Short mmCIF file of C-alpha atoms and ligand atoms in Angstrom, two decimals:
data_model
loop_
_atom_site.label_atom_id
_atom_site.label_comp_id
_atom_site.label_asym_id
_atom_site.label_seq_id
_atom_site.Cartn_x
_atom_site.Cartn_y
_atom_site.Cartn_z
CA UNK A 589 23.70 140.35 -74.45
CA UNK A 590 26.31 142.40 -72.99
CA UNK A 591 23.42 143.24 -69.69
CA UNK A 592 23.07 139.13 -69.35
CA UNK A 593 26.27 138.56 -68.34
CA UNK A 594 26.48 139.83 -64.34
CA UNK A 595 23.17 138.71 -64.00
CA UNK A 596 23.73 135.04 -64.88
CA UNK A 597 26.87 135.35 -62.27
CA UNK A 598 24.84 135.98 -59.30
CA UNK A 599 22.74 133.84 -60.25
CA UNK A 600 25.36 131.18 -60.29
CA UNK A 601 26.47 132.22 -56.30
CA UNK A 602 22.80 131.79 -55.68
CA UNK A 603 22.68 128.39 -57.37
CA UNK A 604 25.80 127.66 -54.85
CA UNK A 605 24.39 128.17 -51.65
CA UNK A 606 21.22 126.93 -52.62
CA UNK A 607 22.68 123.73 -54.25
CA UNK A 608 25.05 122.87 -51.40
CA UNK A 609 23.25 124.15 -48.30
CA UNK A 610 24.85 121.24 -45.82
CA UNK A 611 28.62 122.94 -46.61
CA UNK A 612 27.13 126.47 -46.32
CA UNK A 613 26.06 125.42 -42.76
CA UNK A 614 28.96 123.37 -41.98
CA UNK A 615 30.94 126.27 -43.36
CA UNK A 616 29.07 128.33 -40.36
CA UNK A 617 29.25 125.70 -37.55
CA UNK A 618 32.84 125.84 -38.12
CA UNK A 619 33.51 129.54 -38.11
CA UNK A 620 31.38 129.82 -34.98
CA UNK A 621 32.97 126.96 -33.17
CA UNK A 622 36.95 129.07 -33.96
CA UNK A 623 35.42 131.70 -33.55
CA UNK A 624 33.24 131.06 -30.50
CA UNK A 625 31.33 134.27 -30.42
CA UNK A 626 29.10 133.01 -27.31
CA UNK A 627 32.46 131.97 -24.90
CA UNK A 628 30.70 128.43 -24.46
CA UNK A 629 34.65 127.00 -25.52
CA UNK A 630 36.78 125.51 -22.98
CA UNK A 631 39.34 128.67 -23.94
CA UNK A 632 36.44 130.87 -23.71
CA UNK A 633 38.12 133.96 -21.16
CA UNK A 634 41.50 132.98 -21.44
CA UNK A 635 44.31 135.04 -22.84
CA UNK A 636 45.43 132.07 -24.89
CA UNK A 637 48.98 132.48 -25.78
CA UNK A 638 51.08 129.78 -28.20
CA UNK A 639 54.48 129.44 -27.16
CA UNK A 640 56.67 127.00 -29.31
CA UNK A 641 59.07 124.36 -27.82
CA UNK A 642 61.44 122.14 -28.91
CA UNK A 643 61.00 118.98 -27.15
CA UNK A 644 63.85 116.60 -25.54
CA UNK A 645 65.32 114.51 -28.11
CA UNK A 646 63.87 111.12 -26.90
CA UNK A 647 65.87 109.03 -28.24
CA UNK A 648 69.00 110.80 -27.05
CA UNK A 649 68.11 110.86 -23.36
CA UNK A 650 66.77 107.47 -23.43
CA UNK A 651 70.42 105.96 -25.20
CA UNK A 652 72.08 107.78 -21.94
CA UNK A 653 69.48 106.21 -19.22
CA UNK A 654 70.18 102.93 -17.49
CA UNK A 655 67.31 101.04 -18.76
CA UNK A 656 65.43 98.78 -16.04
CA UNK A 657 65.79 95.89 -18.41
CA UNK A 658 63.52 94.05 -16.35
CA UNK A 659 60.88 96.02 -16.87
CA UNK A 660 60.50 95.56 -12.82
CA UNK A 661 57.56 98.39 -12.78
CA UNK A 662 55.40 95.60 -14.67
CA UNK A 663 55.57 93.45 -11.64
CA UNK A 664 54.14 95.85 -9.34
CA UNK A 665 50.47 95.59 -7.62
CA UNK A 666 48.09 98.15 -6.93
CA UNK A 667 47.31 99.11 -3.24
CA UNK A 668 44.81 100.62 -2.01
CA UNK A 669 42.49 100.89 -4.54
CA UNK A 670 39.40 103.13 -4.08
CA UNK A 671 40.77 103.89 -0.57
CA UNK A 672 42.52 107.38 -1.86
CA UNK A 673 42.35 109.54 -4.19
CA UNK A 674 44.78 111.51 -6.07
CA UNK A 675 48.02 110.85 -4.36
CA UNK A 676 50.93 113.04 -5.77
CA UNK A 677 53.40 112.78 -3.22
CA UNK A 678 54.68 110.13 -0.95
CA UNK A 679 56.79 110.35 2.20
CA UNK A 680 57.27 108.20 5.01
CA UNK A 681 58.76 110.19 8.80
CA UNK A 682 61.32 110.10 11.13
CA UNK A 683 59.98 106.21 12.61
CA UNK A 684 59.63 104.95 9.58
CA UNK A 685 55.97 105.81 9.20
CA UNK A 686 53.40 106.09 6.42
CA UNK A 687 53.21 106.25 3.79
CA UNK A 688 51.69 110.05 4.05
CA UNK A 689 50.25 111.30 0.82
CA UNK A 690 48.51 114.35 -0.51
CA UNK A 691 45.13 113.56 -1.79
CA UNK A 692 42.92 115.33 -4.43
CA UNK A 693 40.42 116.18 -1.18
CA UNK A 694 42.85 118.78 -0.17
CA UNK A 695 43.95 116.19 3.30
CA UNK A 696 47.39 114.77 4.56
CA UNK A 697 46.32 111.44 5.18
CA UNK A 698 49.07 108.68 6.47
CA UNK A 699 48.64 104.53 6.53
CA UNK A 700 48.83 103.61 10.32
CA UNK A 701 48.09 99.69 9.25
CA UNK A 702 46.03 97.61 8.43
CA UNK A 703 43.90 97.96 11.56
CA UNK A 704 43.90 101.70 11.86
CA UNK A 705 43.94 102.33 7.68
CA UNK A 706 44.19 106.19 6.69
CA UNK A 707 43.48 108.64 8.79
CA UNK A 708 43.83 111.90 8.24
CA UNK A 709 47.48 114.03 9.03
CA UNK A 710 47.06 117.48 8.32
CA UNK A 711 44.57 119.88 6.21
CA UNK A 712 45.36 123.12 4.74
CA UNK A 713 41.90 124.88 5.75
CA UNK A 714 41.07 125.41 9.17
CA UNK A 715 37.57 124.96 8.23
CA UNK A 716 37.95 121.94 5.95
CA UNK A 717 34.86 120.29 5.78
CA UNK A 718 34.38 116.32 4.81
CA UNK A 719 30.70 117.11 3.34
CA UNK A 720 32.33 119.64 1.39
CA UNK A 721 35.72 118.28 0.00
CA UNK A 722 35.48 114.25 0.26
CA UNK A 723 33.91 113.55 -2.78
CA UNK A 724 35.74 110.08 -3.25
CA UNK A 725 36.26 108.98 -7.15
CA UNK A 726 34.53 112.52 -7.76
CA UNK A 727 37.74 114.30 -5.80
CA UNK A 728 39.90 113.60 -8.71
CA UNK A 729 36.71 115.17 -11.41
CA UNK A 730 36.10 118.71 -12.82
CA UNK A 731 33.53 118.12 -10.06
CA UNK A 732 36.16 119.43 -7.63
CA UNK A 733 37.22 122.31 -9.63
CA UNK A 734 34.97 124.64 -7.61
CA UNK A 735 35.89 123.53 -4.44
CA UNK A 736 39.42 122.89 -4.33
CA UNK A 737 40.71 126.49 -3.94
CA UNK A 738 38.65 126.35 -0.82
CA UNK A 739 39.84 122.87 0.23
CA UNK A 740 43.26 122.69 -1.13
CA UNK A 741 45.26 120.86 -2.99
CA UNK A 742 48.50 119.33 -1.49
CA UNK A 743 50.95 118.32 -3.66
CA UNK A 744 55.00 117.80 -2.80
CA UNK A 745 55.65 116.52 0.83
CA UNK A 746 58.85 116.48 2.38
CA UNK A 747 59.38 116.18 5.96
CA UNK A 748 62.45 117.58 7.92
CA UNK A 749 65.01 115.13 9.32
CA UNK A 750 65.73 117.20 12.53
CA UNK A 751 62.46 118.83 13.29
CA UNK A 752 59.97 116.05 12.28
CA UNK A 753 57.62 118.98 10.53
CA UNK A 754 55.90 118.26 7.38
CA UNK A 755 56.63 120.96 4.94
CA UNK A 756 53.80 121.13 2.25
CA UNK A 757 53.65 122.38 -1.72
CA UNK A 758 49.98 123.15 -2.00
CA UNK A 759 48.82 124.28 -5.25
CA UNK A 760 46.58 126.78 -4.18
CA UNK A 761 47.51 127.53 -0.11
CA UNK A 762 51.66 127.85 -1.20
CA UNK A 763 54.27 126.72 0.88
CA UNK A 764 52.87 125.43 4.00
CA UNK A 765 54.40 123.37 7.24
CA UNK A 766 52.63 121.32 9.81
CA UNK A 767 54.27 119.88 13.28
CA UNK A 768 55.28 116.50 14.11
CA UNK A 769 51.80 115.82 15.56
CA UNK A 770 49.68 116.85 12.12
CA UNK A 771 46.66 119.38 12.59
CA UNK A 772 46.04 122.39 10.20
CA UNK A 773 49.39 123.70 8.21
CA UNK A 774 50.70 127.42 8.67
CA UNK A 775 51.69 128.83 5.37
CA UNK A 776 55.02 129.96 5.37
CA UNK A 777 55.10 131.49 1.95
CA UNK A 778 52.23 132.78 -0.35
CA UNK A 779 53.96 135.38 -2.48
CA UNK A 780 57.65 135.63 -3.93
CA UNK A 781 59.18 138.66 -5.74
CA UNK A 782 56.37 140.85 -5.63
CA UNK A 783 53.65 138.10 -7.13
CA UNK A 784 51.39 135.23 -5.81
CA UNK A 785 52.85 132.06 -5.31
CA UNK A 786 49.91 130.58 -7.70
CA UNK A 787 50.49 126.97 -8.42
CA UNK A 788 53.46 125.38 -5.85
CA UNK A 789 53.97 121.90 -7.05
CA UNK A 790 56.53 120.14 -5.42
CA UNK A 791 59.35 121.11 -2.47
CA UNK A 792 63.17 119.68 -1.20
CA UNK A 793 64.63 120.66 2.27
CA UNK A 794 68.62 121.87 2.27
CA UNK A 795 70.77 120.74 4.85
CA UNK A 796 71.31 124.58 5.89
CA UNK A 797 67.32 125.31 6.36
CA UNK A 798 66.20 126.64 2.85
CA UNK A 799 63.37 124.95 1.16
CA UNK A 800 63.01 125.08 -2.78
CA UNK A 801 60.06 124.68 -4.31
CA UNK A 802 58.32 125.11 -7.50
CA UNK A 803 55.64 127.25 -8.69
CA UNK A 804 54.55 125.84 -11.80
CA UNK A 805 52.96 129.55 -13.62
CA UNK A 806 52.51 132.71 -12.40
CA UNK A 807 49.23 132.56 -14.72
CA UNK A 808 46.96 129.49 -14.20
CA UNK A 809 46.41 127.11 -11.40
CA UNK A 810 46.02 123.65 -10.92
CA UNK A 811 42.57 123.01 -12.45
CA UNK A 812 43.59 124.80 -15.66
CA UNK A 813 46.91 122.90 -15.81
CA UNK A 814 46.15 121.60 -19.10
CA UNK A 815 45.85 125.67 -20.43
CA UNK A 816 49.77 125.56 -19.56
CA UNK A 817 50.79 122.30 -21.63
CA UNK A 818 48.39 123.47 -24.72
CA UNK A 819 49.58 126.71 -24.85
CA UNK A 820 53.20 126.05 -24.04
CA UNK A 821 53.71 129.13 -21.43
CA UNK A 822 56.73 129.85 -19.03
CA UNK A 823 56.35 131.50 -16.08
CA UNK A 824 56.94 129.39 -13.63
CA UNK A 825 59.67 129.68 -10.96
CA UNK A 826 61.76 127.96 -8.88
CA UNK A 827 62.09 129.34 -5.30
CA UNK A 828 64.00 129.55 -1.90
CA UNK A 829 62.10 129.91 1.36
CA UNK A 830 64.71 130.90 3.82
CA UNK A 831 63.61 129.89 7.34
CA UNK A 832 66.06 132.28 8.91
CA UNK A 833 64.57 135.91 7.87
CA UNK A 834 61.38 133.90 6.60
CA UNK A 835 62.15 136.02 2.91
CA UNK A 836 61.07 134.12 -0.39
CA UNK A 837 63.16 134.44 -3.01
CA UNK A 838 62.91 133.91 -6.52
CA UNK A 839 65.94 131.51 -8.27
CA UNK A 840 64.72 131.22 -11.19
CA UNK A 841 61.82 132.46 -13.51
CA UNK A 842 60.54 132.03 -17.05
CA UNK A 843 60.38 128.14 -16.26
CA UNK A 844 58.18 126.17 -18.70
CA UNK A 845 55.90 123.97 -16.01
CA UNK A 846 58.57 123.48 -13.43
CA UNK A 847 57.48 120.42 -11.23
CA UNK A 848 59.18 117.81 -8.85
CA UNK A 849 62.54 119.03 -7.24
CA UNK A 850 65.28 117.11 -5.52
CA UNK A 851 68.49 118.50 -3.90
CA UNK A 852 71.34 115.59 -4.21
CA UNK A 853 72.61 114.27 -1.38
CA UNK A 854 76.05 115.97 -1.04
CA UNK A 855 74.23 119.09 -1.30
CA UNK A 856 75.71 120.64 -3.91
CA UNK A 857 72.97 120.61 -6.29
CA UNK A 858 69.29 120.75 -7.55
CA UNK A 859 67.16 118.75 -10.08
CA UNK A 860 63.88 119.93 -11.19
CA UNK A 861 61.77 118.88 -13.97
CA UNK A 862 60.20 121.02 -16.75
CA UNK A 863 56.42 119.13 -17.81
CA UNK A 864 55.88 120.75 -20.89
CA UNK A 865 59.30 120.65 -22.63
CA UNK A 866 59.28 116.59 -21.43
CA UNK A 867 62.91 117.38 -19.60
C1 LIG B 2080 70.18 94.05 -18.80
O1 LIG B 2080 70.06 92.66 -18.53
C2 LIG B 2080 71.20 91.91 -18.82
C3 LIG B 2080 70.87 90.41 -18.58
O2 LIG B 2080 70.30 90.24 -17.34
C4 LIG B 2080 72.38 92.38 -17.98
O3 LIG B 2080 73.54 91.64 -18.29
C5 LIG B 2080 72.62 93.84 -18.28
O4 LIG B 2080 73.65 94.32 -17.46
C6 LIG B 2080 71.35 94.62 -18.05
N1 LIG B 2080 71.59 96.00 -18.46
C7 LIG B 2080 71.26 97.02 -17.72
C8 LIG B 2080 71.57 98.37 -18.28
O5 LIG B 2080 70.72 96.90 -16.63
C1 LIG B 2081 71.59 127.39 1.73
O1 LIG B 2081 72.11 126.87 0.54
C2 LIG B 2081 71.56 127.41 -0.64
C3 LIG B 2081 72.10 126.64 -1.83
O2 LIG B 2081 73.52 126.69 -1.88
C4 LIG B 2081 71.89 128.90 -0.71
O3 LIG B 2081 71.30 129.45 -1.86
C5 LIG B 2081 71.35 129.58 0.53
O4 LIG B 2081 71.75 130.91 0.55
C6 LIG B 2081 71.81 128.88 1.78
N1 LIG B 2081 71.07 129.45 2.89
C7 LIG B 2081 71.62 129.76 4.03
C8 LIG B 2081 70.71 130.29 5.08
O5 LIG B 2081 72.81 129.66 4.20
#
């Protein structure tokens, strides 16, 4: 009697596995998908680490906004449909034209009409290659994830007032600045405070010369953006480029996706927006 007992208990984990094999495998799909053994995940290689935020109260910074009551936005048309691809930024220059914009490609193109259309401003990569980087509908894909290192990425445009240059936020060639007449940009600045300017987003000219700019993390580029809104990271910077002594210095640090920047008019200070944190 007393031997029947463990016996009839293993028996009973047997019956289990046997008598619901579908969980038992579901049970293992599961464990091998968390666990992803094989590094066929889209984290697979990444030092994934979860930071937690408190997000804007919506509700209190939408009471405090002028509303566009209107809802003018809605009245809007699309232009240029299928003609580019990936605009981030647009600027117009000192006559008035453009607009120039920073496509997914890695080119400055600018509007010169309706006769002329686009044509292309400036490129990042001396040896920028249409086969190679126009991929059209595909520029804006993972398909371009390979290539876009290589053909760049611009992203914030601003030109100068006095000099007429185009100063450039690529995401993978830095800060970068191109004359009145377009061509291939010269970086200015690749590295700030002893690391890699890795992901520059978006730039603003000061009166006196410097140009601030954002590098949104010290840790992932532009194709793995989405790595820095799921895990919630901070370590991107805002910076100063000082055209004088050509130095790069770092303002601020530990900034959760810092993006677009604008200096106010008077001068006397600076907006940037944080992605992540919605603010
Ligand atoms: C919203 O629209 C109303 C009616 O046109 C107008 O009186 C009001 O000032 C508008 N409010 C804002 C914040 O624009
Ligand atoms: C320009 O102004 C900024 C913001 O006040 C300041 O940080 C910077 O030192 C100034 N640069 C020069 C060259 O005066």
């Amino acid at each position: 009697m007393e031997e029947k007992k463990p016996r009839r208990q293993g028996a009973a984990v047997r019956d289990g596995i046997v008598q619901y094999p579908h969980l038992f495998i579901a049970a293992l799909a599961l464990a091998l998908v968390l666990m992803d053994p094989f590094h066929l995940g889209p984290l697979a290689g990444i030092d994934y680490r979860p930071v937690k935020h408190e997000l804007a109260p919506y509700r209190e910074v939408m009471q405090r906004w002028p509303r566009d009551n209107g809802s003018r936005l809605r009245l809007g048309r699309l232009e240029f449909v299928n003609e580019v691809f990936g605009p981030e930024s647009i600027e117009f220059d000192r006559q008035g034209r453009g607009p120039y914009a920073g496509l997914a490609d890695g080119r400055v193109v600018r509007w010169m009409g309706d006769k002329a259309g686009w044509e292309t401003f400036a490129v990042m990569n001396p040896d920028w290659s249409e086969k190679v980087c126009a991929n059209g509908v595909e520029s804006t894909t993972k398909k371009q994830h390979g290539k876009e290192k290589w053909c760049g990425r611009p992203l914030g445009l601003r030109f100068h007032r006095e000099t007429g240059e185009l100063f450039i936020a690529d995401a993978y060639y830095g800060l970068m600045a191109v004359g009145e007449r377009g061509g291939v940009a010269t970086s200015l600045a690749r590295e700030a405070g002893g690391d890699p300017v890795h992901f520059a987003n978006d730039l603003d000219i000061h009166m006196n010369g410097s140009i601030f700019f954002t590098d949104t993390s010290t840790r992932y580029s532009r194709k793995d953006h989405l790595n820095i809104l799921l895990e919630g990271e901070g370590t991107g910077r805002l910076l100063r480029y000082d055209r004088e002594t050509g130095a790069v210095h770092v303002v601020l640090n530990g900034l959760v996706f810092p993006n677009g920047v604008q200096i106010s008019q008077d001068q006397q200070f600076l907006l940037f927006s944080e992605t992540t944190n919605c603010r």
